[in-house]
Tab-separated table of C-alpha atoms and ligand atoms in Angstrom:
chain	number	residue	atom	x	y	z
G	1	MET	CA	-16.088	-78.046	34.156
G	2	SER	CA	-18.649	-77.548	36.732
G	3	TYR	CA	-21.330	-80.827	36.875
G	4	ILE	CA	-23.475	-82.666	34.647
G	5	VAL	CA	-26.722	-84.324	35.634
G	6	LYS	CA	-26.830	-88.006	34.225
G	7	ASN	CA	-29.389	-90.563	35.923
G	8	GLY	CA	-30.989	-88.241	38.363
G	9	ASP	CA	-26.919	-87.710	40.050
G	10	TYR	CA	-24.506	-85.085	39.629
G	11	HIS	CA	-21.227	-86.389	38.192
G	12	MET	CA	-18.226	-83.727	37.700
G	13	LYS	CA	-16.970	-83.115	34.549
G	14	LYS	CA	-13.518	-83.811	33.493
G	15	ILE	CA	-11.324	-80.892	33.420
G	16	LYS	CA	-10.416	-80.345	29.142
G	17	VAL	CA	-6.559	-80.096	29.292
G	18	LEU	CA	-4.879	-78.847	25.739
G	19	SER	CA	-1.210	-79.941	25.781
G	20	VAL	CA	0.808	-77.667	23.175
G	21	PHE	CA	4.248	-78.472	22.131
G	22	GLY	CA	6.465	-78.601	19.057
G	23	THR	CA	10.411	-79.034	19.428
G	24	ARG	CA	12.464	-81.527	21.518
G	25	PRO	CA	13.122	-79.650	24.845
G	26	GLU	CA	9.356	-78.921	24.899
G	27	ALA	CA	8.180	-82.761	24.574
G	28	ILE	CA	10.628	-84.138	26.693
G	29	LYS	CA	10.048	-81.340	29.830
G	30	MET	CA	6.026	-82.269	28.765
G	31	ALA	CA	5.960	-85.975	28.455
G	32	PRO	CA	5.929	-86.989	32.074
G	33	LEU	CA	3.010	-84.484	32.217
G	34	VAL	CA	1.239	-85.733	29.801
G	35	LYS	CA	1.892	-89.060	30.954
G	36	MET	CA	0.533	-88.542	34.285
G	37	MET	CA	-2.437	-86.679	32.696
G	38	GLU	CA	-3.591	-89.658	30.631
G	39	ASN	CA	-3.814	-91.650	33.727
G	40	ASN	CA	-5.794	-88.967	35.990
G	41	LYS	CA	-9.612	-89.730	35.898
G	42	ASN	CA	-10.375	-85.822	36.717
G	43	ILE	CA	-8.268	-84.771	33.409
G	44	ASP	CA	-9.642	-84.891	30.029
G	45	SER	CA	-6.360	-84.678	28.834
G	46	LYS	CA	-5.347	-84.138	24.635
G	47	VAL	CA	-2.000	-83.115	23.085
G	48	LEU	CA	-1.368	-81.102	20.318
G	49	VAL	CA	1.769	-80.991	18.395
G	50	THR	CA	2.810	-78.543	16.122
G	51	GLY	CA	5.374	-80.369	14.386
G	52	GLN	CA	8.111	-77.180	14.807
G	53	HIS	CA	10.439	-80.264	14.976
G	54	ARG	CA	9.843	-83.239	13.104
G	55	GLN	CA	12.351	-85.748	13.772
G	56	MET	CA	13.672	-84.430	16.842
G	57	LEU	CA	10.458	-84.563	18.222
G	58	ASP	CA	8.925	-87.562	16.731
G	59	SER	CA	11.789	-89.344	18.531
G	60	VAL	CA	10.743	-87.921	22.171
G	61	LEU	CA	7.186	-88.931	21.469
G	62	GLU	CA	8.604	-92.392	20.826
G	63	ILE	CA	10.458	-93.144	23.891
G	64	PHE	CA	7.849	-91.671	25.863
G	65	ASN	CA	5.006	-93.317	24.201
G	66	ILE	CA	2.777	-90.262	23.154
G	67	GLN	CA	0.447	-90.566	20.260
G	68	PRO	CA	-0.633	-86.682	19.943
G	69	ASP	CA	-4.735	-85.965	19.059
G	70	PHE	CA	-3.368	-83.219	16.268
G	71	ASP	CA	-0.452	-82.616	14.887
G	72	LEU	CA	-0.119	-79.475	12.301
G	73	ASN	CA	3.228	-80.932	10.588
G	74	ILE	CA	4.305	-77.263	9.782
G	75	MET	CA	8.399	-77.588	10.035
G	76	LYS	CA	10.174	-76.666	6.943
G	77	HIS	CA	13.661	-76.615	6.478
G	78	GLY	CA	15.475	-73.177	7.172
G	79	GLN	CA	12.183	-72.122	8.675
G	80	THR	CA	11.942	-68.376	9.990
G	81	ILE	CA	10.438	-67.348	13.361
G	82	GLN	CA	7.606	-66.012	11.451
G	83	ASP	CA	6.553	-68.671	9.567
G	84	ILE	CA	6.220	-70.668	12.878
G	85	THR	CA	4.760	-68.362	14.378
G	86	SER	CA	1.621	-67.282	12.168
G	87	LYS	CA	1.054	-71.480	10.952
G	88	VAL	CA	0.944	-72.058	14.851
G	89	LEU	CA	-1.632	-69.087	15.088
G	90	TYR	CA	-3.555	-70.054	12.722
G	91	GLY	CA	-3.320	-73.900	13.761
G	92	VAL	CA	-4.048	-73.649	17.085
G	93	ASN	CA	-7.181	-71.293	16.645
G	94	ASP	CA	-8.584	-74.113	14.191
G	95	ILE	CA	-7.920	-76.930	16.767
G	96	ILE	CA	-9.676	-74.792	19.421
G	97	VAL	CA	-12.322	-73.492	17.407
G	98	ASN	CA	-13.582	-76.612	15.234
G	99	LYS	CA	-11.703	-79.689	17.214
G	100	PHE	CA	-11.462	-79.374	21.057
G	101	ARG	CA	-12.215	-76.424	23.196
G	102	PRO	CA	-10.328	-76.720	26.222
G	103	ASP	CA	-11.106	-75.509	29.492
G	104	LEU	CA	-7.141	-75.000	29.914
G	105	LEU	CA	-4.066	-74.921	27.420
G	106	LEU	CA	-1.085	-75.512	28.353
G	107	VAL	CA	2.283	-74.424	27.151
G	108	HIS	CA	5.864	-74.902	27.766
G	109	GLY	CA	9.462	-72.424	28.168
G	110	ASP	CA	9.814	-69.818	25.646
G	111	THR	CA	9.684	-71.736	21.905
G	112	SER	CA	7.927	-69.727	19.036
G	113	THR	CA	5.519	-72.893	19.602
G	114	SER	CA	4.808	-71.803	22.943
G	115	PHE	CA	4.148	-68.053	22.187
G	116	SER	CA	2.049	-68.313	19.506
G	117	ALA	CA	-0.327	-71.400	21.210
G	118	ALA	CA	-0.426	-68.981	24.126
G	119	LEU	CA	-1.554	-66.274	21.861
G	120	SER	CA	-3.930	-68.026	20.103
G	121	ALA	CA	-5.839	-69.329	23.410
G	122	PHE	CA	-5.872	-65.981	24.661
G	123	TYR	CA	-7.885	-64.670	21.379
G	124	GLU	CA	-10.231	-67.623	22.163
G	125	LYS	CA	-10.550	-66.746	26.036
G	126	VAL	CA	-9.106	-69.894	26.717
G	127	PRO	CA	-6.746	-69.948	29.929
G	128	VAL	CA	-2.968	-70.696	29.374
G	129	GLY	CA	-1.238	-72.548	32.065
G	130	HIS	CA	2.886	-72.087	31.966
G	131	VAL	CA	4.895	-74.550	32.298
G	132	GLU	CA	8.659	-73.563	33.410
G	133	ALA	CA	7.349	-69.805	33.898
G	134	GLY	CA	9.822	-67.238	34.660
G	135	LEU	CA	13.310	-67.477	33.746
G	136	ARG	CA	14.608	-64.171	32.679
G	137	THR	CA	17.922	-63.136	31.674
G	138	GLY	CA	16.499	-59.412	31.433
G	139	ASN	CA	18.218	-59.066	27.666
G	140	ILE	CA	15.313	-59.306	25.246
G	141	TYR	CA	17.949	-60.416	22.520
G	142	SER	CA	19.612	-63.437	24.641
G	143	PRO	CA	18.479	-65.759	24.239
G	144	TYR	CA	16.735	-64.568	21.244
G	145	PRO	CA	13.742	-64.767	20.372
G	146	GLU	CA	13.704	-67.164	23.553
G	147	GLU	CA	13.533	-64.136	26.094
G	148	MET	CA	10.705	-61.943	24.447
G	149	ASN	CA	8.359	-65.072	23.782
G	150	ARG	CA	8.639	-66.110	27.665
G	151	LYS	CA	7.822	-62.834	28.640
G	152	LEU	CA	4.859	-62.711	26.303
G	153	ILE	CA	3.616	-65.683	27.599
G	154	GLY	CA	3.643	-64.580	31.083
G	155	SER	CA	1.214	-61.715	30.343
G	156	LEU	CA	-0.771	-64.019	27.892
G	157	ALA	CA	-1.103	-67.010	31.036
G	158	THR	CA	-3.545	-66.709	33.748
G	159	TYR	CA	-1.331	-69.866	36.000
G	160	HIS	CA	2.399	-70.116	36.181
G	161	PHE	CA	4.510	-72.916	37.218
G	162	SER	CA	7.594	-71.959	38.176
G	163	PRO	CA	10.296	-74.371	38.592
G	164	THR	CA	12.129	-72.665	41.536
G	165	GLN	CA	11.747	-69.556	43.589
G	166	ASN	CA	14.123	-67.466	41.853
G	167	ASN	CA	11.782	-67.503	38.762
G	168	LYS	CA	8.828	-66.907	40.669
G	169	ASN	CA	10.620	-63.557	42.018
G	170	ASN	CA	10.960	-62.946	38.469
G	171	LEU	CA	7.120	-62.817	38.008
G	172	LEU	CA	6.273	-61.232	40.723
G	173	LYS	CA	8.481	-58.431	39.407
G	174	GLU	CA	6.421	-58.232	36.684
G	175	ASN	CA	3.474	-57.822	38.769
G	176	ILE	CA	2.274	-61.380	38.121
G	177	SER	CA	-0.509	-62.518	41.036
G	178	GLU	CA	1.186	-64.634	43.542
G	179	ASN	CA	-2.282	-66.330	43.841
G	180	ASN	CA	-1.112	-67.710	40.075
G	181	ILE	CA	2.295	-69.179	41.082
G	182	LEU	CA	2.900	-72.440	41.665
G	183	VAL	CA	6.180	-73.382	42.651
G	184	THR	CA	6.721	-77.328	41.052
G	185	GLY	CA	10.564	-77.418	40.092
G	186	ASN	CA	11.191	-78.905	36.840
G	187	THR	CA	9.758	-81.251	35.067
G	188	VAL	CA	12.880	-82.027	32.982
G	189	ILE	CA	14.199	-83.975	36.877
G	190	ASP	CA	10.932	-86.331	36.370
G	191	ALA	CA	11.674	-86.716	32.814
G	192	LEU	CA	15.631	-87.500	33.096
G	193	HIS	CA	14.929	-89.884	36.679
G	194	SER	CA	12.613	-91.953	34.285
G	195	VAL	CA	15.198	-92.475	31.240
G	196	THR	CA	18.820	-92.784	33.610
G	197	LYS	CA	19.961	-95.849	34.777
G	198	ASN	CA	23.303	-96.889	36.450
G	199	ASP	CA	24.357	-99.998	34.135
G	200	PHE	CA	23.187	-98.595	31.037
G	201	ASP	CA	25.114	-100.437	27.975
G	202	PHE	CA	26.440	-97.855	25.005
G	203	SER	CA	27.464	-100.575	22.807
G	204	ILE	CA	23.961	-102.083	21.682
G	205	TYR	CA	23.564	-98.712	20.320
G	206	GLU	CA	24.198	-98.117	16.674
G	207	ASP	CA	24.821	-94.259	16.771
G	208	LEU	CA	27.518	-94.572	19.498
G	209	LYS	CA	30.015	-97.144	17.340
G	210	ASN	CA	32.228	-94.564	16.884
G	211	ILE	CA	32.756	-93.502	20.042
G	212	ASN	CA	36.118	-94.603	22.241
G	213	PHE	CA	34.419	-94.976	25.476
G	214	ASP	CA	37.829	-95.969	27.048
G	215	LYS	CA	38.721	-92.171	26.352
G	216	LYS	CA	37.233	-89.430	28.908
G	217	ILE	CA	33.932	-87.897	27.187
G	218	ILE	CA	33.565	-84.248	26.774
G	219	LEU	CA	29.554	-83.878	25.588
G	220	LEU	CA	29.161	-81.074	23.248
G	221	THR	CA	25.876	-79.178	21.988
G	222	CYS	CA	25.386	-76.029	20.547
G	223	HIS	CA	22.420	-74.547	18.333
G	224	ARG	CA	21.145	-71.354	19.879
G	225	ARG	CA	20.073	-68.911	17.049
G	226	GLU	CA	22.041	-65.808	19.135
G	227	ASN	CA	25.122	-67.787	18.498
G	228	TRP	CA	24.698	-68.144	14.805
G	229	GLY	CA	27.508	-66.749	12.634
G	230	LYS	CA	30.598	-65.214	14.220
G	231	PRO	CA	29.956	-66.530	18.060
G	232	MET	CA	29.537	-70.157	16.946
G	233	GLU	CA	32.384	-70.025	14.324
G	234	ASP	CA	34.533	-68.914	17.580
G	235	ILE	CA	33.153	-71.587	19.638
G	236	PHE	CA	33.764	-74.360	17.417
G	237	GLU	CA	37.450	-73.065	16.508
G	238	ALA	CA	38.162	-72.988	20.252
G	239	ILE	CA	36.600	-76.274	20.892
G	240	ASN	CA	38.677	-78.023	17.461
G	241	LYS	CA	41.762	-76.473	19.424
G	242	ILE	CA	41.858	-78.210	22.580
G	243	ALA	CA	40.397	-81.668	20.585
G	244	LEU	CA	43.875	-81.212	19.016
G	245	GLU	CA	45.904	-80.893	21.861
G	246	TYR	CA	43.919	-83.140	24.211
G	247	ASN	CA	43.760	-86.220	22.428
G	248	GLU	CA	42.957	-88.664	25.456
G	249	TYR	CA	39.470	-86.643	25.221
G	250	GLU	CA	37.110	-87.902	23.055
G	251	ILE	CA	35.091	-84.719	22.301
G	252	VAL	CA	31.079	-86.236	21.167
G	253	TYR	CA	28.774	-83.724	19.280
G	254	PRO	CA	25.254	-84.951	18.544
G	255	VAL	CA	24.833	-81.672	15.829
G	256	HIS	CA	21.337	-80.014	15.921
G	257	MET	CA	19.536	-80.661	12.363
G	258	ASN	CA	19.203	-76.982	11.577
G	259	PRO	CA	21.287	-77.406	8.374
G	260	ALA	CA	23.319	-74.202	8.770
G	261	ILE	CA	24.705	-75.416	12.288
G	262	VAL	CA	25.531	-79.185	10.506
G	263	GLN	CA	27.455	-77.424	7.513
G	264	LEU	CA	29.571	-75.027	10.019
G	265	ALA	CA	30.018	-77.855	12.143
G	266	GLU	CA	31.756	-80.120	9.143
G	267	GLU	CA	33.891	-77.116	8.105
G	268	LYS	CA	35.181	-75.969	11.565
G	269	PHE	CA	35.794	-79.669	13.152
G	270	THR	CA	39.041	-80.890	11.632
G	271	ALA	CA	40.605	-83.221	14.509
G	272	ASN	CA	39.745	-86.569	14.559
G	273	ASN	CA	38.629	-87.036	18.269
G	274	VAL	CA	35.344	-85.005	17.620
G	275	LYS	CA	32.814	-87.359	17.040
G	276	ARG	CA	29.884	-85.729	15.220
G	277	ILE	CA	26.798	-87.711	15.331
G	278	LYS	CA	23.272	-87.316	14.724
G	279	PRO	CA	21.077	-85.903	17.635
G	280	LEU	CA	20.836	-88.719	19.978
G	281	GLU	CA	17.629	-90.248	21.205
G	282	TYR	CA	16.408	-89.065	25.094
G	283	VAL	CA	17.329	-92.097	26.869
G	284	GLU	CA	21.160	-92.620	25.083
G	285	PHE	CA	21.960	-88.378	25.140
G	286	ALA	CA	20.794	-88.382	28.870
G	287	ASN	CA	22.852	-91.621	30.055
G	288	LEU	CA	25.287	-90.224	28.017
G	289	ILE	CA	25.681	-86.611	29.955
G	290	ALA	CA	26.181	-89.604	33.177
G	291	LYS	CA	28.863	-91.313	31.473
G	292	SER	CA	30.761	-87.832	30.575
G	293	ASP	CA	33.608	-85.818	32.459
G	294	PHE	CA	31.899	-82.655	31.397
G	295	ILE	CA	29.593	-80.642	29.415
G	296	LEU	CA	29.909	-77.814	26.640
G	297	THR	CA	26.771	-76.720	25.675
G	298	ASP	CA	24.646	-73.334	24.977
G	299	SER	CA	21.151	-75.007	25.899
G	300	GLY	CA	18.890	-74.523	28.656
G	301	GLY	CA	17.612	-78.205	29.382
G	302	LEU	CA	21.466	-79.410	29.664
G	303	GLN	CA	22.358	-76.676	32.397
G	304	GLU	CA	19.337	-78.288	34.753
G	305	GLU	CA	20.131	-82.242	33.651
G	306	ALA	CA	24.028	-82.103	34.383
G	307	PRO	CA	24.159	-80.786	37.836
G	308	SER	CA	21.865	-83.464	39.137
G	309	LEU	CA	24.164	-85.848	37.335
G	310	GLY	CA	27.282	-84.166	39.182
G	311	LYS	CA	28.458	-82.886	36.235
G	312	PRO	CA	30.127	-79.546	35.607
G	313	VAL	CA	28.688	-77.596	32.648
G	314	LEU	CA	30.809	-74.478	31.092
G	315	VAL	CA	27.882	-72.548	29.237
G	316	LEU	CA	28.941	-71.534	25.512
G	317	ARG	CA	26.402	-68.089	25.880
G	318	THR	CA	27.268	-64.997	27.420
G	319	GLU	CA	24.208	-65.060	30.142
G	320	THR	CA	22.026	-67.530	31.864
G	321	GLU	CA	18.481	-67.418	32.884
G	322	ARG	CA	19.299	-70.520	34.837
G	323	PRO	CA	21.480	-68.835	37.638
G	324	GLU	CA	20.679	-71.305	40.430
G	325	ALA	CA	23.138	-74.228	39.370
G	326	VAL	CA	25.598	-71.069	38.582
G	327	GLU	CA	25.122	-70.402	42.544
G	328	ALA	CA	25.610	-73.917	43.194
G	329	GLY	CA	29.001	-74.046	41.516
G	330	THR	CA	28.294	-76.858	38.850
G	331	VAL	CA	27.498	-74.072	35.808
G	332	LYS	CA	29.930	-71.654	34.418
G	333	VAL	CA	29.025	-69.116	32.079
G	334	ILE	CA	31.997	-68.310	29.876
G	335	GLY	CA	31.180	-66.242	27.233
G	336	VAL	CA	31.349	-66.764	23.416
G	337	SER	CA	34.869	-65.691	22.769
G	338	LYS	CA	37.614	-67.631	21.250
G	339	ASP	CA	40.125	-67.416	24.018
G	340	LYS	CA	38.512	-67.433	27.066
G	341	ILE	CA	36.392	-70.757	26.104
G	342	TYR	CA	40.045	-72.260	24.831
G	343	GLU	CA	41.186	-71.182	28.488
G	344	GLU	CA	38.198	-72.294	30.505
G	345	ILE	CA	38.353	-75.905	29.182
G	346	LYS	CA	42.018	-75.981	29.407
G	347	ASN	CA	41.688	-74.895	32.880
G	348	LEU	CA	39.053	-77.660	33.719
G	349	ILE	CA	40.962	-80.515	32.278
G	350	THR	CA	44.299	-79.667	33.555
G	351	ASN	CA	43.169	-78.393	37.335
G	352	LYS	CA	41.824	-81.055	39.412
G	353	ASN	CA	40.787	-78.602	41.993
G	354	VAL	CA	38.639	-76.575	39.811
G	355	TYR	CA	37.096	-79.897	37.961
G	356	ASP	CA	36.277	-81.276	41.647
G	357	SER	CA	34.621	-78.037	42.929
G	358	MET	CA	32.396	-78.187	39.976
G	359	ALA	CA	31.693	-81.774	40.011
G	360	ASN	CA	29.154	-82.103	42.992
G	361	ALA	CA	26.126	-83.234	42.275
G	362	VAL	CA	23.504	-80.445	43.193
G	363	ASN	CA	19.582	-80.052	42.042
G	364	PRO	CA	18.375	-76.834	42.361
G	365	TYR	CA	15.469	-77.925	39.905
G	366	GLY	CA	13.534	-80.034	42.036
G	367	ASP	CA	12.915	-83.397	43.418
G	368	GLY	CA	11.483	-85.096	40.457
G	369	HIS	CA	8.053	-84.927	41.469
G	370	SER	CA	7.178	-81.400	39.647
G	371	CYS	CA	3.843	-83.229	37.371
G	372	GLU	CA	2.270	-84.139	40.406
G	373	ARG	CA	2.440	-80.529	42.086
G	374	ILE	CA	1.051	-79.285	38.552
G	375	VAL	CA	-1.546	-82.144	37.925
G	376	THR	CA	-2.773	-81.468	41.673
G	377	PHE	CA	-3.044	-77.796	40.721
G	378	ILE	CA	-5.047	-78.519	37.646
G	379	GLU	CA	-7.375	-80.498	39.549
G	380	SER	CA	-7.924	-77.984	42.283
G	381	LEU	CA	-9.395	-75.876	39.369
G	382	ILE	CA	-12.208	-78.295	38.930
G	383	LYS	CA	-15.201	-76.007	40.619
A	1	UD1	C1	14.370	-73.970	18.589
A	1	UD1	C2	13.766	-73.249	19.438
A	1	UD1	C3	14.540	-72.882	20.736
A	1	UD1	C4	14.868	-74.106	21.411
A	1	UD1	C5	15.522	-75.261	19.804
A	1	UD1	C6	15.753	-76.820	20.582
A	1	UD1	C7	12.503	-71.068	18.810
A	1	UD1	C8	12.244	-69.718	17.950
A	1	UD1	N1	13.341	-71.880	18.783
A	1	UD1	O1	15.362	-73.606	17.749
A	1	UD1	O2	13.873	-72.138	21.304
A	1	UD1	O3	15.932	-74.214	22.175
A	1	UD1	O4	14.246	-75.299	19.068
A	1	UD1	O5	16.102	-77.366	20.053
A	1	UD1	O6	11.324	-71.428	19.187
A	1	UD1	N2	15.212	-79.362	11.830
A	1	UD1	C9	15.085	-80.525	11.244
A	1	UD1	N3	14.497	-81.553	12.067
A	1	UD1	C10	14.252	-81.386	13.106
A	1	UD1	C11	14.659	-80.095	13.817
A	1	UD1	C12	14.696	-79.173	12.972
A	1	UD1	O7	15.427	-80.572	10.034
A	1	UD1	O8	13.595	-82.460	13.795
A	1	UD1	C13	16.129	-78.026	11.287
A	1	UD1	C14	14.906	-77.450	10.303
A	1	UD1	O9	15.775	-77.119	9.131
A	1	UD1	C15	14.683	-76.334	10.759
A	1	UD1	C16	15.390	-75.799	11.688
A	1	UD1	O10	16.456	-77.315	11.657
A	1	UD1	O11	13.689	-75.455	9.876
A	1	UD1	C17	15.686	-75.129	12.618
A	1	UD1	O12	14.440	-75.527	13.639
A	1	UD1	P1	13.681	-74.251	14.342
A	1	UD1	O13	12.624	-75.055	15.309
A	1	UD1	O14	13.338	-73.506	13.772
A	1	UD1	O15	14.598	-73.784	15.149
A	1	UD1	P2	15.790	-74.245	16.374
A	1	UD1	O16	17.076	-73.477	16.039
A	1	UD1	O17	15.553	-75.962	16.465
A	2	UDP	N1	18.854	-83.636	23.911
A	2	UDP	C1	18.802	-84.974	23.449
A	2	UDP	N2	19.563	-85.800	22.233
A	2	UDP	C2	20.562	-84.590	21.891
A	2	UDP	C3	20.588	-83.573	22.471
A	2	UDP	C4	20.264	-82.942	23.393
A	2	UDP	O1	17.799	-86.075	23.713
A	2	UDP	O2	21.120	-85.283	21.066
A	2	UDP	C5	17.951	-83.509	25.222
A	2	UDP	C6	18.615	-82.552	26.488
A	2	UDP	O3	19.003	-84.050	27.414
A	2	UDP	C7	17.717	-81.874	27.121
A	2	UDP	C8	17.344	-81.337	25.451
A	2	UDP	O4	17.397	-82.322	24.674
A	2	UDP	O5	16.872	-82.385	27.605
A	2	UDP	C9	17.731	-79.906	25.211
A	2	UDP	O6	17.437	-79.628	23.869
A	2	UDP	P1	18.037	-78.558	23.276
A	2	UDP	O7	19.074	-78.053	23.522
A	2	UDP	O8	17.707	-78.509	21.888
A	2	UDP	O9	16.964	-77.049	23.849
A	2	UDP	P2	17.173	-76.375	24.815
A	2	UDP	O10	17.460	-76.830	25.809
A	2	UDP	O11	18.397	-75.389	24.515
A	2	UDP	O12	16.150	-75.316	24.609
């Protein structure tokens, strides 16, 4: 930062920003910010992807036309959180020390990529900006390891971009200085607005050709580590039972690429109206949310996206770090017990009043201008 002298004049140097991400949700939520920084004359913006996810990350990079400057390409099948954490720690350090030392390193959310990149920056005394800061469940094992990752990033970061006032309050309780917290909205709303449209034509997509769009659509995603094993078995069994009983619905499940999940889904889903498909590109997926009757998910991002499209969400978890949409009535946390999941889905299908009361377009996550607020803040750091 600061100033350089050129031809006797003072020219302001650009602020050097390195955005680091590695998984699908981080990429979706960082993409609009990266695009905005690319076009900003005061910012020298570079992108480092860790490749914690490979195909699911590359698909997002392609949609948003982002060419990373650095790619650690770390993914291996069946990777552990120790694998990710150690490879990212060394890989990001190498870039900072040998290739591009930023004035600010941005990470997003709560993945192991984000935590480890923030730690790497801290070791090199590079200030960290945390996008999507301050989400908390209060339980360090749920979501696991994400709750601990985001708490640790909160301690490592200098600047905190919180989607909501509630997220800011969580940070204040952890004694983070109010001056360094900016409430921005969630950048996922910026991304969602950029890809959804009313007249979206699903028929041109090969990966959706087996879906019967004359039926009502229930959209399912399920991938979280704390649900692996018995909870996920119960979730799948309950949903399969619903599918068998309510054949007028088509349950569309783009299965996460984790081989353990692919295998369990193959075992448990016997109903022919559960359509297991490969992960969808974000453009198709976002528009499929808009087309669905309702959503079943343990995903974080979907709890933010679906409410803004007026779609009820039943959360297949025991808690949520996103209470705003629960308070607004669009999202309900239904736990992971088989009977309860079955009853809650049945209730939403059969009870019109319940459905109508949940199907409200509410959007506690911002006006789609979150990235502008973050960019303006970053520019204000130029001295
Ligand atoms: C990670 C994040 C989680 C986030 C999720 C989003 C951590 C610890 N977890 O979990 O917070 O919600 O991403 O999806 O950071 N795979 C592929 N291709 C891909 C992506 C994954 O084959 O494009 C397979 C690989 O075998 C990989 C496995 O999925 O080893 C698991 O991926 P990993 O990033 O370790 O965990 P996620 O469950 O995806
Ligand atoms: N998503 C997608 N294709 C899919 C499933 C999900 O593009 O097949 C998007 C979804 O819209 C959301 C994000 O991926 O923006 C959520 O990612 P994921 O569920 O993997 O992670 P989480 O949000 O739980 O961290």
